[in-house]
CSV table of C-alpha atoms and ligand atoms in Angstrom, one decimal:
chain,number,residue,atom,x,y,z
A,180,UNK,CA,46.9,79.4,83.0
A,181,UNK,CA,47.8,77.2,80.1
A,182,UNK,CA,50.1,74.0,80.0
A,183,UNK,CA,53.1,74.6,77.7
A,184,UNK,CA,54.9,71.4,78.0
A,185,UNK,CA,53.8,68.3,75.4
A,186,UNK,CA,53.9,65.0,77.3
A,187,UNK,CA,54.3,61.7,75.2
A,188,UNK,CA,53.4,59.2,77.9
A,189,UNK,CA,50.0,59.4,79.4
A,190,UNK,CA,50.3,61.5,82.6
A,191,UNK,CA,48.3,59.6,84.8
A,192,UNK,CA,51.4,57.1,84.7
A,193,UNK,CA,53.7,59.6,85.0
A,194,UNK,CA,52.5,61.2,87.8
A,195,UNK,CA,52.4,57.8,89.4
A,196,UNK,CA,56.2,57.4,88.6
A,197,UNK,CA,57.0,60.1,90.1
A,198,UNK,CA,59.1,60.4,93.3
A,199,UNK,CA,61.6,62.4,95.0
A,200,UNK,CA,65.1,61.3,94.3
A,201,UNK,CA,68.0,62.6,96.7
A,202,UNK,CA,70.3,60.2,95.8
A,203,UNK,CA,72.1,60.5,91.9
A,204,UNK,CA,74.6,58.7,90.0
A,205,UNK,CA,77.5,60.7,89.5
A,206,UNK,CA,77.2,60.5,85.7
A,207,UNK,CA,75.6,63.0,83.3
A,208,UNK,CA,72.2,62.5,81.9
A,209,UNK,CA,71.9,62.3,77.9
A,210,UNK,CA,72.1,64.7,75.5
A,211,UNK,CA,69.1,64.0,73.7
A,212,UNK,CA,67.6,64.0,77.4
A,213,UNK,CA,69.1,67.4,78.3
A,214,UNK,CA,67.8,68.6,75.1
A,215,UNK,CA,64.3,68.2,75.5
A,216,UNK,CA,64.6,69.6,79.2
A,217,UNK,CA,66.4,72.4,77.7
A,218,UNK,CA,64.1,73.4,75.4
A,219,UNK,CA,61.2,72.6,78.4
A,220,UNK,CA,62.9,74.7,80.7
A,221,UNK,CA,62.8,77.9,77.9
A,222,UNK,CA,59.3,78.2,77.6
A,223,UNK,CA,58.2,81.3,79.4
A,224,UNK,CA,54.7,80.9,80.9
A,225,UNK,CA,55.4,84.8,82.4
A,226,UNK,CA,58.3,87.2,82.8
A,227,UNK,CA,57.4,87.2,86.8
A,228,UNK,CA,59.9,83.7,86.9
A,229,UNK,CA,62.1,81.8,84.7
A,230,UNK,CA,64.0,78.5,84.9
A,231,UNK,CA,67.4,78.1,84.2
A,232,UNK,CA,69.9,74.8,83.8
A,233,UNK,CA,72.5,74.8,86.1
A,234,UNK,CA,75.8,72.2,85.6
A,235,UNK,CA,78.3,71.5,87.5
A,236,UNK,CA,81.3,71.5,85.7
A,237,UNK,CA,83.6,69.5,88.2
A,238,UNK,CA,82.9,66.3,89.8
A,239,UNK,CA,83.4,66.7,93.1
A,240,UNK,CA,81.9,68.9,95.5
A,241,UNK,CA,78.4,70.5,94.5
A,242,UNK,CA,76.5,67.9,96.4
A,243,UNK,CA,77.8,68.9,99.8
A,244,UNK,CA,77.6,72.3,99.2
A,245,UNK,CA,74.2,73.0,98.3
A,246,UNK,CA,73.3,72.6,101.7
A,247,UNK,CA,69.5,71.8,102.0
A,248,UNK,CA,67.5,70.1,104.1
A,249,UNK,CA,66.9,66.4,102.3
A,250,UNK,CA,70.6,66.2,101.3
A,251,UNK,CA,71.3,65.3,97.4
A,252,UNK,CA,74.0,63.1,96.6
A,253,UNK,CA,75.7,62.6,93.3
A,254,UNK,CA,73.6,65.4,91.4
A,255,UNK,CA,75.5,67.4,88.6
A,256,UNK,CA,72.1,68.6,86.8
A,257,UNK,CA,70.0,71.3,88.5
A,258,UNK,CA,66.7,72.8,87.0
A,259,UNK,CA,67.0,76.2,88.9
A,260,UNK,CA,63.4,78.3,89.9
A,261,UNK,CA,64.4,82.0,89.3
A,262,UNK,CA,61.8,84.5,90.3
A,263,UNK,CA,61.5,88.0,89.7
A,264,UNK,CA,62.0,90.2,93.3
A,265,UNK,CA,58.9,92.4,92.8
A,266,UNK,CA,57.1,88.8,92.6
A,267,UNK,CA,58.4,87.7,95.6
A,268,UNK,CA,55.3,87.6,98.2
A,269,UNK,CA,52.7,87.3,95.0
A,270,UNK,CA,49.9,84.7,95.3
A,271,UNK,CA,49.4,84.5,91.7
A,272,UNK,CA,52.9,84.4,90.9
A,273,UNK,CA,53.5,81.5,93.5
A,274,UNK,CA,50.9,79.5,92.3
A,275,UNK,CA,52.1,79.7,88.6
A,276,UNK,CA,55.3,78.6,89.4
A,277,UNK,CA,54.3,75.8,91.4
A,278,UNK,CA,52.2,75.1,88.1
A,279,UNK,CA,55.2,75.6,85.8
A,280,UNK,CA,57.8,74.3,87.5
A,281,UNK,CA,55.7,70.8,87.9
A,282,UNK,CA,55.5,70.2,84.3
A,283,UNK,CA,58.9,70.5,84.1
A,284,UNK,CA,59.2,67.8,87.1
A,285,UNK,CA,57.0,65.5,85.1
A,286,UNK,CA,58.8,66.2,82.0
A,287,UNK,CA,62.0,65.2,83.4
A,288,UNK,CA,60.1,61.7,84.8
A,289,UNK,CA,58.9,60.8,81.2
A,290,UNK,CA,62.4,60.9,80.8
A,291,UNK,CA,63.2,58.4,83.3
A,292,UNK,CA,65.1,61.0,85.2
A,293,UNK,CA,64.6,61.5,88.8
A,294,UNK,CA,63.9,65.0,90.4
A,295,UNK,CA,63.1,66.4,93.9
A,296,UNK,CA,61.6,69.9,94.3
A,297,UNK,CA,63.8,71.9,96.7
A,298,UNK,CA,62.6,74.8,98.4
A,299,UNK,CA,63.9,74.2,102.1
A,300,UNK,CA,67.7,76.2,102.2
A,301,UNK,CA,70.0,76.1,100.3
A,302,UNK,CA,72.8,77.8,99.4
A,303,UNK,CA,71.7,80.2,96.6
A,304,UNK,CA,75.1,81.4,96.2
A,305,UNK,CA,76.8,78.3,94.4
A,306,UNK,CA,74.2,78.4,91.4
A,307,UNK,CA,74.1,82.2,91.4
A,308,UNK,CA,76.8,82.5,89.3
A,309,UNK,CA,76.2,79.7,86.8
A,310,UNK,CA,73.2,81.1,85.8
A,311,UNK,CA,73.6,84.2,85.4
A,312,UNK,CA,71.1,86.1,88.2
A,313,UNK,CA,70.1,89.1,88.1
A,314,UNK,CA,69.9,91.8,90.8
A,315,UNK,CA,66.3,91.9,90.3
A,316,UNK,CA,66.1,88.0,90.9
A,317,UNK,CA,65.8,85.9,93.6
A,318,UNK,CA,66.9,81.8,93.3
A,319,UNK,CA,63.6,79.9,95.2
A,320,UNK,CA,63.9,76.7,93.6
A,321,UNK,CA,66.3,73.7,92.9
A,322,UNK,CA,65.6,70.5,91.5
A,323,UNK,CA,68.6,68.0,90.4
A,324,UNK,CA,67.5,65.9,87.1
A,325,UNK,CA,69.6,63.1,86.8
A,326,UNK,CA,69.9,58.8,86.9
A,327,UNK,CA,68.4,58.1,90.3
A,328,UNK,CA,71.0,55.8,92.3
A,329,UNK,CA,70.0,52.0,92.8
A,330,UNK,CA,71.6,52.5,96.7
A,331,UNK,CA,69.7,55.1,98.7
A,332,UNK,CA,72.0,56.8,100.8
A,333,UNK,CA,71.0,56.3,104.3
A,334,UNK,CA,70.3,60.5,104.9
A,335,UNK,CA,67.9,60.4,101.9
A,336,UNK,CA,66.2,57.4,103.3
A,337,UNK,CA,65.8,59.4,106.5
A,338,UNK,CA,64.9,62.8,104.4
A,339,UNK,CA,61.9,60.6,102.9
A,340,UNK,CA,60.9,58.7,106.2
A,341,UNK,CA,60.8,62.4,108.3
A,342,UNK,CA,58.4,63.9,105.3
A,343,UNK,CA,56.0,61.0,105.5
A,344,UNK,CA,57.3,60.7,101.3
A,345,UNK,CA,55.3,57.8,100.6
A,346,UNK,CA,51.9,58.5,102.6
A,347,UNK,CA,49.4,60.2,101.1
A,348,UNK,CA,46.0,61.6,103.0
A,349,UNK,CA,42.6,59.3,102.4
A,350,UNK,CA,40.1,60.8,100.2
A,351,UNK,CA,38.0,61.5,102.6
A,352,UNK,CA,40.8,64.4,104.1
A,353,UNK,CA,40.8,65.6,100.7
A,354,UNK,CA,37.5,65.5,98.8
A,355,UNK,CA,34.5,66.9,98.8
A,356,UNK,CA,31.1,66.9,97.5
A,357,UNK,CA,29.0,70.5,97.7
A,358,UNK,CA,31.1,71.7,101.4
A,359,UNK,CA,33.4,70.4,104.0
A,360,UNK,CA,32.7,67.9,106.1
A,361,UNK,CA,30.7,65.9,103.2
A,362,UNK,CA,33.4,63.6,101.9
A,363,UNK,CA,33.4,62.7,97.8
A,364,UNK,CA,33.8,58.4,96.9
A,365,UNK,CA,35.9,57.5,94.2
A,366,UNK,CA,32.2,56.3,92.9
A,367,UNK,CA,30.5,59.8,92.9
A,368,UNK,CA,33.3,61.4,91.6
A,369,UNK,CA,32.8,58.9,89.0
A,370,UNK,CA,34.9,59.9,85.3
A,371,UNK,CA,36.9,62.9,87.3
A,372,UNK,CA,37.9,60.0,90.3
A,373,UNK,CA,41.4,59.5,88.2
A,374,UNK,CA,42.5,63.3,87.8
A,375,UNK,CA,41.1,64.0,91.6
A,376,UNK,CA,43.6,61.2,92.6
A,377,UNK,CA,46.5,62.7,90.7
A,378,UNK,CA,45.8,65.3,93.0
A,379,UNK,CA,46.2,63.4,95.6
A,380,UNK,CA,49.5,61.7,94.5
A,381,UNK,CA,51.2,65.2,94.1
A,382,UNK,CA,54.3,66.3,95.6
A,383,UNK,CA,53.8,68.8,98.5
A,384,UNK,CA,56.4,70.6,100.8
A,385,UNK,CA,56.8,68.5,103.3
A,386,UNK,CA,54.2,66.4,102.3
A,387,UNK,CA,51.8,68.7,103.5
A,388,UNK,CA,49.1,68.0,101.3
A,389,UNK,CA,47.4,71.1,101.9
A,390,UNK,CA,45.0,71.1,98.8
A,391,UNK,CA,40.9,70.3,99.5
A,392,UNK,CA,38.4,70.3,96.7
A,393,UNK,CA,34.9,70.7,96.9
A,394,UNK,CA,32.8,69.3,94.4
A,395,UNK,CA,29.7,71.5,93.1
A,396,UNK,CA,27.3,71.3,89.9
A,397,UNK,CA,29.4,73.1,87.4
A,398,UNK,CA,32.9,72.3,88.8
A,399,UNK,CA,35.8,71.3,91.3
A,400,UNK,CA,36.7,74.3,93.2
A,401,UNK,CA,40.4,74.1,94.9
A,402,UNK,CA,41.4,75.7,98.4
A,403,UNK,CA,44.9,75.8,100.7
A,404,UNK,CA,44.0,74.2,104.0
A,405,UNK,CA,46.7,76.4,106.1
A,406,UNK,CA,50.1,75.1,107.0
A,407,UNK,CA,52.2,75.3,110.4
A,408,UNK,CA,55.5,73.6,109.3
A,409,UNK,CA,58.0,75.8,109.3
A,410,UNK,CA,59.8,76.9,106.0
A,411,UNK,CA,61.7,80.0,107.1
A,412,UNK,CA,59.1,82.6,105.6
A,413,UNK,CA,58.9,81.1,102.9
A,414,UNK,CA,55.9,78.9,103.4
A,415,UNK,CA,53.0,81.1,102.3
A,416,UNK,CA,55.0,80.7,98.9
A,417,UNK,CA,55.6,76.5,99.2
A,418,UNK,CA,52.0,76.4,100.2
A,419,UNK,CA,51.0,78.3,97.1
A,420,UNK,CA,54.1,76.3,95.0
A,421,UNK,CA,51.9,73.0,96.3
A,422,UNK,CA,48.6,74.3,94.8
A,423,UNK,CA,50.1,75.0,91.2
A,424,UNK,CA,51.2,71.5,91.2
A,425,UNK,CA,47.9,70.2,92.2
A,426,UNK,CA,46.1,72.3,89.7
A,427,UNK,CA,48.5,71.1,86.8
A,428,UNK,CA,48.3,67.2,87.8
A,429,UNK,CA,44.3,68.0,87.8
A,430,UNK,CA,44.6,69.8,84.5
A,431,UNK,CA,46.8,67.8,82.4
A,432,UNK,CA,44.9,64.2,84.2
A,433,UNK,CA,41.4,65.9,82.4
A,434,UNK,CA,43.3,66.4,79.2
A,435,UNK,CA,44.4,62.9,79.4
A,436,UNK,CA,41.2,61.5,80.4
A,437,UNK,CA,39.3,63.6,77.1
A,438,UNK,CA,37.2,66.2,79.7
A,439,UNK,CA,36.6,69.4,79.2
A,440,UNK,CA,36.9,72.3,81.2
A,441,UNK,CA,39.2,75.1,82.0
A,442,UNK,CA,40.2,77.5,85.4
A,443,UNK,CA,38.2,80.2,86.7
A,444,UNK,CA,38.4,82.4,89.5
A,445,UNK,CA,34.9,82.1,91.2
A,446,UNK,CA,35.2,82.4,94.9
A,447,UNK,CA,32.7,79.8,96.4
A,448,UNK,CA,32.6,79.6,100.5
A,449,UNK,CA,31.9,83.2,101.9
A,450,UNK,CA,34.6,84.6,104.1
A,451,UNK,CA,34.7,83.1,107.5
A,452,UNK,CA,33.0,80.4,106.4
A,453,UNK,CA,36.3,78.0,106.8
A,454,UNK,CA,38.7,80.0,108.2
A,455,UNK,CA,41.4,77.5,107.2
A,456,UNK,CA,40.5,77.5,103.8
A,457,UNK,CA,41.6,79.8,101.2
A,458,UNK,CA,40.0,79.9,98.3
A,459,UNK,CA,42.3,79.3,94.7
A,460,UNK,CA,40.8,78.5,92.2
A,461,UNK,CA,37.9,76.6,90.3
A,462,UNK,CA,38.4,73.9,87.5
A,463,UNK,CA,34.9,74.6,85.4
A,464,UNK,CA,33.7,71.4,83.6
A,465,UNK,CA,33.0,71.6,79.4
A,466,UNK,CA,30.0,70.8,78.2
B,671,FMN,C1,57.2,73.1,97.1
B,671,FMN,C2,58.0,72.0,97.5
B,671,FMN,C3,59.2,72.2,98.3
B,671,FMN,C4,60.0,71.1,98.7
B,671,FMN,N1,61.2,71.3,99.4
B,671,FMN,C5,62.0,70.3,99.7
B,671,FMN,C6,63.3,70.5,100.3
B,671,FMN,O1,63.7,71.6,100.5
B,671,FMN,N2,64.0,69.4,100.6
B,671,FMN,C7,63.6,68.1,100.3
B,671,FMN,O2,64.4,67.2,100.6
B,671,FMN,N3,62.4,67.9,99.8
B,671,FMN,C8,61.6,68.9,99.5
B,671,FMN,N4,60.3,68.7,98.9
B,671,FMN,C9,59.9,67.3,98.6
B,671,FMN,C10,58.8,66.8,99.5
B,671,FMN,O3,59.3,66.5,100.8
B,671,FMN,C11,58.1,65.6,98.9
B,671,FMN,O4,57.6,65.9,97.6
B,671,FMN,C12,57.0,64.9,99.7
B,671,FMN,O5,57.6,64.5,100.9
B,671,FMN,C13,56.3,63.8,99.0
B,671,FMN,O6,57.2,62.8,98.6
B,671,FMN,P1,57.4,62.3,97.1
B,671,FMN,O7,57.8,63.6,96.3
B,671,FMN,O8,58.5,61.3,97.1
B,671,FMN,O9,56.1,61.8,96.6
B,671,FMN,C14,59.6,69.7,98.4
B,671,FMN,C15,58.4,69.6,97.7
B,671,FMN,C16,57.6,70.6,97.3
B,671,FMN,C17,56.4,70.4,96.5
C-alpha cells in the first residue's frame, strides 16, 4: 500500500480538522477546488475500485433523495466509491478502499471542504447514472464535498449525537504495549504518541472505533476488534473501510513526523488467542 495523494498542510492538523458535515450550502465549491479533487479522485491505487465525481445538475432535489441514514442537506458534490463486483466480500480490497478513499477525505479538508463518509443506504440508483456504472460495479460509497453550512440542521445534529461523533475511546481502549490488556502512555509511546493519536481521531462507521494496536520491538501491529452494529451486510466491509483509514492517518502522520517504516503482513497473536481480534496488518519501523 502506497499513499498517492500529496498533502500541502501538515496532516496532523488536518486530520484534526476533520469532521463529518451533513449539512451544505447550496452553492458549488471552486473550480480550482474541484480541480484538485478531480485530479485526486483519478489516481488509481487498483482496478478492484475507482472513484468517480458525481454533480447534481439541478438545484433542488438530490438531498432528499439520496436517502441515507445521517441525512445531507444542501450537497450538490459527491465523491462516489465504485467497486468492482468480484471485489465485493474481499478483505484486501476493503481495506484499500477504506485507505484510498480517506486520502481523498483529507484532501478535500485541506481544502476547507467538508465531507462525510456514507456507507449506511442509500439510494445507489440516483448517482448510477451520472457516473457511468458498470454492470460489473457496485456503488458502496458517497461522500458530498462541499461549503459546510454555519446552521446545523437539527437531523444532522441528531445524526452526530446518535454516533457518539465527537467521542473518541481513551488510549488505554486502544493501545497497547507487547499484548492486550497492557495499555501504551502517550509517554512510552514516546515520538510515534502523535501518529497513534491520529489513529485515534479517525472517522469510523458509526464511530465504532474498532482498531487496537499492540506495540512490539520492531513495530505497531493493527487488529479489527469485532463489530455488532448493524450495517445491512455490509459491516464486515465498513469494519475493514475503518481499518484503511486508520492505517493511512498512521502512515501519512509517520511521514509527517520524519519516521520511517512501511506495512507488512506479519501475523502476531496465534489464532484463538483473542478471538475478537483480527489480525491486519503491521506498520514496521525504519532504522
Ligand atoms: C466507513 C464509514 C461509513 C460511514 N457511514 C455513514 C453513513 O452511512 N451515514 C452517516 O451519517 N455517517 C456515516 N459515517 C460517519 C461516522 O458516523 C462518523 O465518522 C463518526 O461518527 C465519527 O464522527 P466524525 O466523522 O465527525 O469524527 C461513516 C463513517 C465511516 C468511516
Amino acid at each position: 500500500m502506497q499513499n498517492t495523494i500529496e498533502f500541502k498542510q501538515s496532516i496532523l492538523v488536518t486530520i484534526k480538522q476533520r469532521k463529518s458535515i451533513r449539512t451544505y450550502q447550496p452553492i458549488p465549491i471552486s473550480s480550482d477546488k474541484r480541480k484538485t479533487l478531480q485530479q485526486a479522485i483519478g489516481i488509481p491505487g487498483n482496478n478492484l475500485f475507482r472513484f468517480a465525481w458525481f454533480e447534481q445538475k439541478s438545484r433542488n432535489g438530490l438531498a432528499e433523495r439520496i436517502g441515507t441514514y445521517g441525512v445531507i442537506k444542501g450537497a450538490q458534490t459527491f465523491v462516489v466509491g465504485v467497486l468492482r463486483k468480484d471485489a465485493e466480500g474481499g478483505k484486501d480490497a476493503a481495506i484499500q478502499f477504506g485507505y484510498e478513499f480517506e486520502q481523498i477525505i483529507l484532501k478535500a479538508t485541506e481544502l476547507g471542504l467538508g465531507t462525510c463518509w456514507l456507507g449506511g443506504i442509500f439510494n445507489a440508483a440516483t448517482f448510477a447514472k451520472g457516473i457511468d456504472l458498470q454492470q460489473n460495479e457496485k456503488i458502496v460509497m458517497l461522500s458530498p464535498v462541499g461549503i459546510p453550512s454555519e446552521k446545523k440542521h437539527l437531523i444532522s445534529k441528531l445524526t452526530s449525537r446518535a454516533a457518539n461523533s465527537n467521542t473518541r475511546k481513551p488510549w488505554q481502549k486502544l493501545f497497547y504495549e507487547s499484548e492486550i490488556g497492557f495499555p501504551l502512555s502517550k509517554e512510552a509511546a514516546g515520538k510515534f504518541a502523535p501518529a497513534l493519536e491520529m489513529v485515534r481521531l479517525a472517522p469510523s462507521a458509526v464511530n465504532s472505533q474498532p482498531w487496537r494496536v499492540i506495540r512490539s520491538e520492531n513495530g505497531f501491529h493493527f487488529y479489527a476488534a469485532a463489530t455488532n452494529y448493524f450495517a445491512l451486510g455490509k459491516e464486515r466491509f465498513l469494519r475493514y473501510n475503518d481499518m484503511g483509514i486508520a492505517m493511512a492517518h498512521f502512515e501519512l502522520a509517520c511521514k509527517d513526523l520524519g519516521l520511517a517504516g512501511e506495512w507488512i503482513f506479519e501475523k502476531q497473536l496465534d489464532d484463538g488467542d483473542e478471538p475478537n481480534l483480527e489480525y491486519i496488518r503491521s506498520w514496521k519501523t525504519g532504522d
